[in-house]
Coordinates of C-alpha atoms in Angstrom, one line a residue:
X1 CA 124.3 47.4 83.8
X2 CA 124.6 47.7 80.2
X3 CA 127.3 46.1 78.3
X4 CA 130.4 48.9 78.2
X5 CA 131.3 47.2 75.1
X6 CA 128.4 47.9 72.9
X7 CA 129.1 50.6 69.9
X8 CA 127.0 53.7 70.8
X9 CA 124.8 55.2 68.2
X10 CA 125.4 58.4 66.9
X11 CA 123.1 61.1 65.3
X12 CA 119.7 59.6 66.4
X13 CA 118.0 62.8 64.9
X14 CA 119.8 61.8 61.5
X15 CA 118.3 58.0 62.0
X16 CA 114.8 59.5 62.3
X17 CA 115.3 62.1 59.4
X18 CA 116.4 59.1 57.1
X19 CA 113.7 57.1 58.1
X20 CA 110.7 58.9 57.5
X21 CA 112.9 60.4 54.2
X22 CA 112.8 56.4 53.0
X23 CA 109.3 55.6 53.9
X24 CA 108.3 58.6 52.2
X25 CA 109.4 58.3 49.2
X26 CA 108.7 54.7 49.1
X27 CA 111.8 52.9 49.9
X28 CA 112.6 49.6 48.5
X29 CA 114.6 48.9 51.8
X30 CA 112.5 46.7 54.9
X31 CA 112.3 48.5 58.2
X32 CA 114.2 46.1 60.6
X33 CA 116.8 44.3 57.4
X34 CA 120.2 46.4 56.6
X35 CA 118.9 47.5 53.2
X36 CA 116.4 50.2 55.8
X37 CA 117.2 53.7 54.8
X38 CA 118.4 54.5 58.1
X39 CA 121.7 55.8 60.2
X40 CA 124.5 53.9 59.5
X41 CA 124.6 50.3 61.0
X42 CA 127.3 48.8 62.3
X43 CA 127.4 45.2 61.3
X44 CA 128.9 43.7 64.1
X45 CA 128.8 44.9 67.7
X46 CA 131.8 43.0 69.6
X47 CA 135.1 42.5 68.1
X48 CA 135.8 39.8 70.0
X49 CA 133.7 36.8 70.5
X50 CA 132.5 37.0 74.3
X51 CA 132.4 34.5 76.7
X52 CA 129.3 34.7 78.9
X53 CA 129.1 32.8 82.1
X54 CA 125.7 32.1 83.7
X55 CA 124.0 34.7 86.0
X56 CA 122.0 31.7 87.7
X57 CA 122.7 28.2 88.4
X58 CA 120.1 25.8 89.9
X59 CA 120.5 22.0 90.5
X60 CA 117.7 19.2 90.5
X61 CA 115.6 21.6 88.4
X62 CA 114.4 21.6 84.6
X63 CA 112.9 24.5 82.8
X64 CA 110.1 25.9 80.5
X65 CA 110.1 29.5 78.6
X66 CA 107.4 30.7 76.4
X67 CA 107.6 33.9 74.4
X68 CA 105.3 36.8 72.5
X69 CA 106.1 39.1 70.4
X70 CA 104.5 42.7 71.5
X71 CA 105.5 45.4 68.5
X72 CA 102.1 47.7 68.1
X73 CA 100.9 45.9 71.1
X74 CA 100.1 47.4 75.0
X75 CA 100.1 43.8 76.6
X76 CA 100.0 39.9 75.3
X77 CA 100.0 36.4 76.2
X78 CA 102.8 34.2 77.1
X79 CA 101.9 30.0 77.2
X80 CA 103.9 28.3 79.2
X81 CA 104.4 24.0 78.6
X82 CA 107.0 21.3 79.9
X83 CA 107.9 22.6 83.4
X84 CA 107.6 19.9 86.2
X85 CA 107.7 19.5 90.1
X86 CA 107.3 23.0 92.2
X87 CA 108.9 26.2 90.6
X88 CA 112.2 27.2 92.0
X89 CA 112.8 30.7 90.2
X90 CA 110.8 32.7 87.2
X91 CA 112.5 35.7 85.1
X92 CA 110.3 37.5 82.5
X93 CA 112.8 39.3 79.9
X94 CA 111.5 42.6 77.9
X95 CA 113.0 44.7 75.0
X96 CA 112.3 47.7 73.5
X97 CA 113.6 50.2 70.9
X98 CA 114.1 53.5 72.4
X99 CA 114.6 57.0 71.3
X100 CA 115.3 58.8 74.9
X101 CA 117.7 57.1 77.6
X102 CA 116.1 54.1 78.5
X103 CA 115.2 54.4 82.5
X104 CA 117.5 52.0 84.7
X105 CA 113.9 50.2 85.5
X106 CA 110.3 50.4 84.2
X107 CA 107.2 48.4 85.6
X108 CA 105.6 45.4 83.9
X109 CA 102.5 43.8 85.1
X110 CA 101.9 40.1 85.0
X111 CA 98.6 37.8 85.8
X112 CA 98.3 34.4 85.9
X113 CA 95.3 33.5 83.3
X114 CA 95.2 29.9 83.4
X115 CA 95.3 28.0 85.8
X116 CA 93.7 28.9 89.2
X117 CA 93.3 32.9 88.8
X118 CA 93.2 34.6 92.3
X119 CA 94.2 37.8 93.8
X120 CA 98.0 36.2 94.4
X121 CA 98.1 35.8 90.6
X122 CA 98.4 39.1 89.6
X123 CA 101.8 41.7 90.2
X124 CA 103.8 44.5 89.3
X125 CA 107.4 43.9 88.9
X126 CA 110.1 45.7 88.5
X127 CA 112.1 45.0 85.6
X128 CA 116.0 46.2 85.6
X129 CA 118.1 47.3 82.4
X130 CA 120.5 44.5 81.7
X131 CA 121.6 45.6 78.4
X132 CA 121.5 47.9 75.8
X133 CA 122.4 47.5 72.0
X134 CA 122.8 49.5 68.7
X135 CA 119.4 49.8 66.1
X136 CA 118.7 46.8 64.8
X137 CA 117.7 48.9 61.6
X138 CA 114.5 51.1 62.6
X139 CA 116.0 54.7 62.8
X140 CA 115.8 54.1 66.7
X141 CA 118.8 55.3 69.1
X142 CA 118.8 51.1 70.6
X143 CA 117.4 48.6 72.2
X144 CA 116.9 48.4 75.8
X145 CA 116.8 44.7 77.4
X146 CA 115.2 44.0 80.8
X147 CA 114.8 41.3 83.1
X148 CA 112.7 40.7 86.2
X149 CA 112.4 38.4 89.0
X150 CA 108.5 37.3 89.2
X151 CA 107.3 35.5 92.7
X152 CA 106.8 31.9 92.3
X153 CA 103.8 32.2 94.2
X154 CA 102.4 33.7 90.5
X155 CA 104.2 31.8 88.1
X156 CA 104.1 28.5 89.6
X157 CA 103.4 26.3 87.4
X158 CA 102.7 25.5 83.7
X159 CA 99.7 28.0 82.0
X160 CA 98.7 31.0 80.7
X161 CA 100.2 34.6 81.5
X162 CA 99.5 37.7 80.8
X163 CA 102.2 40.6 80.0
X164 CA 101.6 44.3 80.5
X165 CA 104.4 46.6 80.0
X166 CA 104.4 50.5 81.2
X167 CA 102.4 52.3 78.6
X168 CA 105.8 55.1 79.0
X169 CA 107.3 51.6 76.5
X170 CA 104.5 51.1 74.1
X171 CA 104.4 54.0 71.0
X172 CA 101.4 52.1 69.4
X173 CA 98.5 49.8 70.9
X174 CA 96.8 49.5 68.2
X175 CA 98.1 46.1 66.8
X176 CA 98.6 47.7 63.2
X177 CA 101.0 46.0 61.0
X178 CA 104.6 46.9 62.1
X179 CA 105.8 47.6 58.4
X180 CA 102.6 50.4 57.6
X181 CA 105.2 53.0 57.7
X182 CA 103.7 54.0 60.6
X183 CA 106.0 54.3 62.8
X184 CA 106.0 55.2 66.6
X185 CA 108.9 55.3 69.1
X186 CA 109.3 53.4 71.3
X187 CA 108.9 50.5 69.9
X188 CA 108.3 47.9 71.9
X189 CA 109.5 44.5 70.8
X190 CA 108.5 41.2 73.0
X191 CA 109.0 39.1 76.1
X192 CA 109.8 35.7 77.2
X193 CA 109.2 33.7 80.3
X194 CA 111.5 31.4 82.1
X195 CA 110.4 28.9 84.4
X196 CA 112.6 26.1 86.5
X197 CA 110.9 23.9 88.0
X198 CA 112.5 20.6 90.0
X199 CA 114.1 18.1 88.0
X200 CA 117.1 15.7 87.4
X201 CA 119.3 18.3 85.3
X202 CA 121.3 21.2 85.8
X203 CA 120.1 24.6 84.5
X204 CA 122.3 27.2 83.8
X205 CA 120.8 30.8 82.8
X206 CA 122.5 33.4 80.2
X207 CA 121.4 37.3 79.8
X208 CA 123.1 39.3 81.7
X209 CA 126.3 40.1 79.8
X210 CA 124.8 38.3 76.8
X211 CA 121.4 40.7 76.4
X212 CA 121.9 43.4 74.2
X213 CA 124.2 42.1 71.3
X214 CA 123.2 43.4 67.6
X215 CA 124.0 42.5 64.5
X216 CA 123.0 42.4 60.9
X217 CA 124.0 41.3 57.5
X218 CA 126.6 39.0 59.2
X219 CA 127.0 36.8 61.7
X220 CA 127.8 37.3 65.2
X221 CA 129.5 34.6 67.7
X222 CA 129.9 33.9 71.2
X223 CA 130.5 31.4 73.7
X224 CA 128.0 30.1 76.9
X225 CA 130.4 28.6 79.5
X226 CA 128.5 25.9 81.1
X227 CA 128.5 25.7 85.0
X228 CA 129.6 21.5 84.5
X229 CA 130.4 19.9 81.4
X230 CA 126.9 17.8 80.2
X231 CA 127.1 13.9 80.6
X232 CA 123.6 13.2 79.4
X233 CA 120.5 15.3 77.5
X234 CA 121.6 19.1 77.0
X235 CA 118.5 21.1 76.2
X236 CA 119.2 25.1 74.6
X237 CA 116.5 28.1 74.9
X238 CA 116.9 31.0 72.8
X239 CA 115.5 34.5 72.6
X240 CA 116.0 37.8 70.9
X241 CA 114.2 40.5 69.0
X242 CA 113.7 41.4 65.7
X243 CA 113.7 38.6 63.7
X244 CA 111.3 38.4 61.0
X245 CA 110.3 36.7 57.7
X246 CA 111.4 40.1 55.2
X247 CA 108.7 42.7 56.3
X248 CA 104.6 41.9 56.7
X249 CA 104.0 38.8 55.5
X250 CA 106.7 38.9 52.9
X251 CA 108.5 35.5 53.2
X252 CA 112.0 35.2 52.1
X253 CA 114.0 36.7 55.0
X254 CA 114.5 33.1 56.3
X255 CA 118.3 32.5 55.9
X256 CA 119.3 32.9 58.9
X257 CA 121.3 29.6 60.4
X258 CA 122.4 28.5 64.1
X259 CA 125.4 26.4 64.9
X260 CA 126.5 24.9 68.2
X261 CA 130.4 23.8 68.6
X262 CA 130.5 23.6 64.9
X263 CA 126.7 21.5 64.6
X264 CA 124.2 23.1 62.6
X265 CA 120.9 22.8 64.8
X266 CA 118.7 25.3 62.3
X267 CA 118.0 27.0 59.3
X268 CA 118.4 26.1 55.5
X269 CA 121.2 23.1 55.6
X270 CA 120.6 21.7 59.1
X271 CA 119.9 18.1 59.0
X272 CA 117.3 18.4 62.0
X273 CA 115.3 21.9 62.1
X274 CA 115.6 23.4 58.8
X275 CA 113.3 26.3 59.8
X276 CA 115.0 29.9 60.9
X277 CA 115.3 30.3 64.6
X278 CA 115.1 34.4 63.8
X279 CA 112.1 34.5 61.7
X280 CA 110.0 36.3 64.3
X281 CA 107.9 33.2 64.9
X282 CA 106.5 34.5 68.4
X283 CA 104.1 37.0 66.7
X284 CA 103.3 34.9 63.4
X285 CA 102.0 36.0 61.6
X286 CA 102.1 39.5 62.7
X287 CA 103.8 41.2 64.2
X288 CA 106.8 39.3 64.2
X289 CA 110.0 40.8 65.7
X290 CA 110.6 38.6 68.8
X291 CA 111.8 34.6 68.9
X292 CA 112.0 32.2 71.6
X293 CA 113.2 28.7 70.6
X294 CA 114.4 25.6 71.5
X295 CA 116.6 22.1 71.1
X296 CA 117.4 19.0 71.6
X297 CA 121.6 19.8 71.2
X298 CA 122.7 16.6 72.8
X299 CA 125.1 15.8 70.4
X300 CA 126.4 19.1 69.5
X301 CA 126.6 19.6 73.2
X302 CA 128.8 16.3 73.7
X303 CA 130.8 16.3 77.1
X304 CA 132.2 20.1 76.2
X305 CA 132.1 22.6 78.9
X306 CA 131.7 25.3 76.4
X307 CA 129.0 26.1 74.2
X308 CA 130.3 28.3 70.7
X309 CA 127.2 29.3 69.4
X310 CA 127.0 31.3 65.9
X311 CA 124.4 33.0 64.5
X312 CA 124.2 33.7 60.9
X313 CA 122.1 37.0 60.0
X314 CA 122.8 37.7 56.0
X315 CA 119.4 39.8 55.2
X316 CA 118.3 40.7 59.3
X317 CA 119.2 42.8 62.1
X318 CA 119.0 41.0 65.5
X319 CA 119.3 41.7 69.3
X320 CA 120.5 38.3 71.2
X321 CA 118.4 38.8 74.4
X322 CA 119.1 35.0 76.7
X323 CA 119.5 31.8 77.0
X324 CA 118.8 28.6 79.1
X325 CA 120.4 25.5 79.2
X326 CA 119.7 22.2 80.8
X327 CA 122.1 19.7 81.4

């Protein structure tokens, strides 16, 4: 179900009126960054920082995700590396921006490209609303996240998939730059596949209560309880929507940092990944707007059976989607 504590947006008609007004008259503000001529954005959703515990626990198991970014698009491909022994579970996340109620479920096709193709590696799942957000600075009402269960029998192993979301999702198929003024509710914005395979580490799994967060022009907190503390290697997914580089190809929009317990694991002062975890770098380099990373956070990790993440968003507007943790 949604998340009761999200800010509702009001005057959607207003958003759309001030959007079109903006790129009309040539405004200097980026679709998708607070300086958009839109509705008024709140800058933080949650006053409190949440605590989000995981919606899946596996044992013996390790994991893979792989993520594309869809805006303008009717279907892409997700490649999927690093997952060993036989799959235990898959989840395939999608968001969108809407501008009607989002439905409580929408279809999403996914086939099986690579390897073995056959008729068991094609389906139609259906993919449930787990949370819904504020505009994350399009003139949109929000931002509708989704999650499905897919059958291992299709996404069994490491490879090539291919994502098709109901065409009722999709404004634009016409893969034209996202920033062309041309702008078509819904907008859809990307999606990321989780595998877990069968390992020697525990894997916990974040989205439910977690999907659905947005922020901009700040930075926004919470806190991943972890199923056990970590004794070893602690491995961290990410993805959300949204994130881009400042609009097109413009670079510059790249300040955005990540800290674990305090540790700095990216962005412009980390001492390991100094490149921006929210710089849209699933659709490089168009059409941006969708992010699935990862890290080595061993040591930021370090015994604790908490996980305070912060994200830092000065010049962005972002929509925390899930995560996945190995440990």
């Amino acid at each position: 179900m949604p998340n009761s504590k999200l800010i509702a947006i009001t005057g959607a008609l207003m958003a759309s009126t001030a959007l079109l007004a903006g790129t009309a008259a040539g405004s200097p503000g980026v679709l998708g960054t607070p300086s958009a001529r839109v509705a008024s954005h709140s800058a933080i959703v949650d006053v409190a920082t949440p605590t989000i515990k995981p919606f899946a626990v596996l044992h013996n198991a390790n994991y893979a995700t792989g993520g594309v970014a869809l805006r303008n698009r009717s279907q892409g491909v997700i490649h999927i590396s690093g997952v060993t022994g036989k799959v235990q579970r898959a989840y395939l996340y999608f968001t969108y921006l809407f501008s009607a109620t989002p439905p409580k479920a929408i279809p999403i096709t996914v086939t099986r490209l690579f390897p073995s193709p056959s008729a068991t590696a094609h389906a139609t799942v259906s993919a449930k609303l787990v949370g819904t957000s504020t505009d994350p600075c399009w003139g949109s009402s929000g931002g509708a996240v989704y999650r499905a269960t897919v059958p291992t029998g299709l996404a069994k192993a490491n490879g090539e998939y291919q994502i098709q979301p109901d065409a009722s999702v999709v404004g634009l198929n016409t893969g034209e730059d996202p920033w062309d003024s041309n702008v078509v509710f819904p907008l859809d914005e990307g999606a990321t596949l989780v595998l877990i395979g069968t390992g020697s580490q525990t894997v916990d799994l974040f989205g439910g209560k977690l999907a659905g967060h947005e922020f901009g022009g700040t930075s926004f907190s919470y806190n991943l309880a972890l199923s056990s503390a970590p004794s070893g290697t602690v491995l961290m997914d990410s993805f959300g929507a949204d994130g881009q580089t400042g609009g097109g190809r413009t670079s510059g929009d790249t300040d955005d940092t990540v800290t674990v317990n305090g540790t700095q694991i990216s962005g412009v002062g980390s001492s390991g990944d100094t490149d921006s975890d929210w710089d849209g770098s699933s659709g490089f380099p168009l059409p941006q707007l969708w992010d699935d990373v990862g890290h080595d956070i061993t040591s930021a990790a370090a015994g604790a059976g908490t996980l305070a993440v912060t994200i830092s968003a000065p010049n962005d507007c972002l929509i925390t989607v899930g995560n996945v943790v190995a440990h």
